[in-house]
Amino acid sequence: MATTTYKVLAQSAPSATTNTDVYTVPAATQAVISTIVVCNRNNATATYRIAIRPAGAAIANQHYIAYDVVLAASDSTTLTLGITLGATDVVTVYCSTATTSVSVFGSQIA
């Protein structure tokens, strides 16, 4: 019988203007992302991108679920999603500043 574990799947403070893999679903596991929170810790506007890459595929236009979304100074965005992921799927983010944090919450099923 499968075991479901509810947890913080990943947290990252990515470098500016760099695609950063935040979460990779482990082998023999599935995951459901319930929420992604993007936080701008700076007093200037930032932008972010979020991509879901099936089986770790090279990033491509069809993978983006958010693209150059504006995030106000000292603000956060909470995305309640329900994204289902299979083994080795990857969540990748790109932020315009190094003062952005990303948290991914959900469950792993193994």
mmCIF file of C-alpha atoms in Angstrom:
data_model
loop_
_atom_site.group_PDB
_atom_site.id
_atom_site.type_symbol
_atom_site.label_atom_id
_atom_site.label_comp_id
_atom_site.label_asym_id
_atom_site.label_seq_id
_atom_site.Cartn_x
_atom_site.Cartn_y
_atom_site.Cartn_z
ATOM 1 C CA MET A 1 0.000 0.000 0.000
ATOM 2 C CA ALA A 2 1.290 3.472 -0.891
ATOM 3 C CA THR A 3 2.351 5.849 1.855
ATOM 4 C CA THR A 4 1.520 9.548 1.569
ATOM 5 C CA THR A 5 3.729 12.046 3.387
ATOM 6 C CA TYR A 6 2.621 15.691 3.636
ATOM 7 C CA LYS A 7 5.611 17.994 3.861
ATOM 8 C CA VAL A 8 7.653 20.955 2.781
ATOM 9 C CA LEU A 9 8.884 19.543 -0.502
ATOM 10 C CA ALA A 10 11.557 22.176 -1.082
ATOM 11 C CA GLN A 11 12.759 25.667 -0.243
ATOM 12 C CA SER A 12 15.285 27.777 -2.123
ATOM 13 C CA ALA A 13 16.730 31.272 -2.348
ATOM 14 C CA PRO A 14 17.906 31.035 -5.969
ATOM 15 C CA SER A 15 20.641 33.122 -7.543
ATOM 16 C CA ALA A 16 19.487 35.994 -9.738
ATOM 17 C CA THR A 17 18.720 35.293 -13.414
ATOM 18 C CA THR A 18 19.571 31.601 -13.189
ATOM 19 C CA ASN A 19 17.326 28.595 -13.787
ATOM 20 C CA THR A 20 17.361 26.749 -10.464
ATOM 21 C CA ASP A 21 15.967 23.269 -9.840
ATOM 22 C CA VAL A 22 14.007 23.620 -6.611
ATOM 23 C CA TYR A 23 12.472 20.141 -6.356
ATOM 24 C CA THR A 24 12.960 16.822 -8.124
ATOM 25 C CA VAL A 25 10.536 13.985 -7.405
ATOM 26 C CA PRO A 26 12.545 11.002 -6.124
ATOM 27 C CA ALA A 27 12.624 7.723 -8.065
ATOM 28 C CA ALA A 28 9.698 5.350 -7.394
ATOM 29 C CA THR A 29 7.721 8.274 -5.962
ATOM 30 C CA GLN A 30 4.903 10.553 -7.055
ATOM 31 C CA ALA A 31 4.128 13.991 -5.668
ATOM 32 C CA VAL A 32 1.310 16.491 -5.513
ATOM 33 C CA ILE A 33 2.244 20.146 -5.153
ATOM 34 C CA SER A 34 -0.491 21.891 -3.215
ATOM 35 C CA THR A 35 1.110 25.321 -2.870
ATOM 36 C CA ILE A 36 4.079 27.319 -4.128
ATOM 37 C CA VAL A 37 4.967 30.545 -2.304
ATOM 38 C CA VAL A 38 7.265 33.108 -3.925
ATOM 39 C CA CYS A 39 8.555 35.825 -1.578
ATOM 40 C CA ASN A 40 10.341 39.035 -2.545
ATOM 41 C CA ARG A 41 12.625 39.990 0.370
ATOM 42 C CA ASN A 42 13.748 43.221 -1.293
ATOM 43 C CA ASN A 43 12.350 46.760 -1.358
ATOM 44 C CA ALA A 44 12.282 46.730 -5.191
ATOM 45 C CA THR A 45 10.023 44.910 -7.638
ATOM 46 C CA ALA A 46 11.110 41.450 -8.835
ATOM 47 C CA THR A 47 9.877 38.929 -11.405
ATOM 48 C CA TYR A 48 9.790 35.147 -11.368
ATOM 49 C CA ARG A 49 9.187 32.141 -13.597
ATOM 50 C CA ILE A 50 8.123 28.611 -12.662
ATOM 51 C CA ALA A 51 8.476 25.600 -14.947
ATOM 52 C CA ILE A 52 7.482 21.958 -14.499
ATOM 53 C CA ARG A 53 9.865 19.715 -16.469
ATOM 54 C CA PRO A 54 8.559 16.157 -17.025
ATOM 55 C CA ALA A 55 11.257 13.568 -16.330
ATOM 56 C CA GLY A 56 13.859 16.351 -16.131
ATOM 57 C CA ALA A 57 13.452 17.350 -19.783
ATOM 58 C CA ALA A 58 15.423 20.344 -21.029
ATOM 59 C CA ILE A 59 13.476 23.499 -20.249
ATOM 60 C CA ALA A 60 11.127 24.563 -23.054
ATOM 61 C CA ASN A 61 8.277 27.012 -23.580
ATOM 62 C CA GLN A 62 5.558 24.449 -22.839
ATOM 63 C CA HIS A 63 6.903 23.809 -19.319
ATOM 64 C CA TYR A 64 6.125 27.245 -17.861
ATOM 65 C CA ILE A 65 3.205 27.680 -15.480
ATOM 66 C CA ALA A 66 4.287 31.252 -14.631
ATOM 67 C CA TYR A 67 6.474 33.548 -16.738
ATOM 68 C CA ASP A 68 7.930 36.931 -15.739
ATOM 69 C CA VAL A 69 5.253 37.453 -13.106
ATOM 70 C CA VAL A 70 5.777 40.769 -11.312
ATOM 71 C CA LEU A 71 6.196 40.546 -7.549
ATOM 72 C CA ALA A 72 5.917 43.817 -5.648
ATOM 73 C CA ALA A 73 8.573 44.942 -3.186
ATOM 74 C CA SER A 74 8.445 43.114 0.154
ATOM 75 C CA ASP A 75 5.507 40.993 -1.013
ATOM 76 C CA SER A 76 4.629 37.325 -1.496
ATOM 77 C CA THR A 77 2.512 35.380 -3.961
ATOM 78 C CA THR A 78 0.807 32.144 -2.949
ATOM 79 C CA LEU A 79 -0.149 29.789 -5.771
ATOM 80 C CA THR A 80 -2.578 27.023 -4.775
ATOM 81 C CA LEU A 81 -2.248 24.527 -7.585
ATOM 82 C CA GLY A 82 -2.709 20.781 -7.113
ATOM 83 C CA ILE A 83 -0.013 19.845 -9.654
ATOM 84 C CA THR A 84 0.587 16.102 -9.983
ATOM 85 C CA LEU A 85 4.137 14.947 -10.655
ATOM 86 C CA GLY A 86 5.718 11.621 -11.502
ATOM 87 C CA ALA A 87 9.130 10.258 -10.579
ATOM 88 C CA THR A 88 12.023 12.485 -11.750
ATOM 89 C CA ASP A 89 9.770 15.447 -12.687
ATOM 90 C CA VAL A 90 11.469 18.749 -11.800
ATOM 91 C CA VAL A 91 10.243 22.135 -10.571
ATOM 92 C CA THR A 92 12.536 24.873 -11.892
ATOM 93 C CA VAL A 93 12.407 28.564 -10.981
ATOM 94 C CA TYR A 94 14.037 31.682 -12.357
ATOM 95 C CA CYS A 95 14.024 34.953 -10.403
ATOM 96 C CA SER A 96 15.177 38.394 -11.462
ATOM 97 C CA THR A 97 16.860 39.076 -8.110
ATOM 98 C CA ALA A 98 18.825 37.086 -5.535
ATOM 99 C CA THR A 99 16.435 38.343 -2.851
ATOM 100 C CA THR A 100 13.565 36.038 -3.800
ATOM 101 C CA SER A 101 12.637 32.881 -1.889
ATOM 102 C CA VAL A 102 10.575 29.954 -3.164
ATOM 103 C CA SER A 103 8.822 27.330 -1.010
ATOM 104 C CA VAL A 104 7.045 24.263 -2.389
ATOM 105 C CA PHE A 105 4.502 22.424 -0.220
ATOM 106 C CA GLY A 106 2.656 19.193 -0.898
ATOM 107 C CA SER A 107 2.770 15.448 -0.514
ATOM 108 C CA GLN A 108 4.946 12.578 -1.665
ATOM 109 C CA ILE A 109 3.442 9.175 -2.422
ATOM 110 C CA ALA A 110 5.744 6.175 -2.306
#
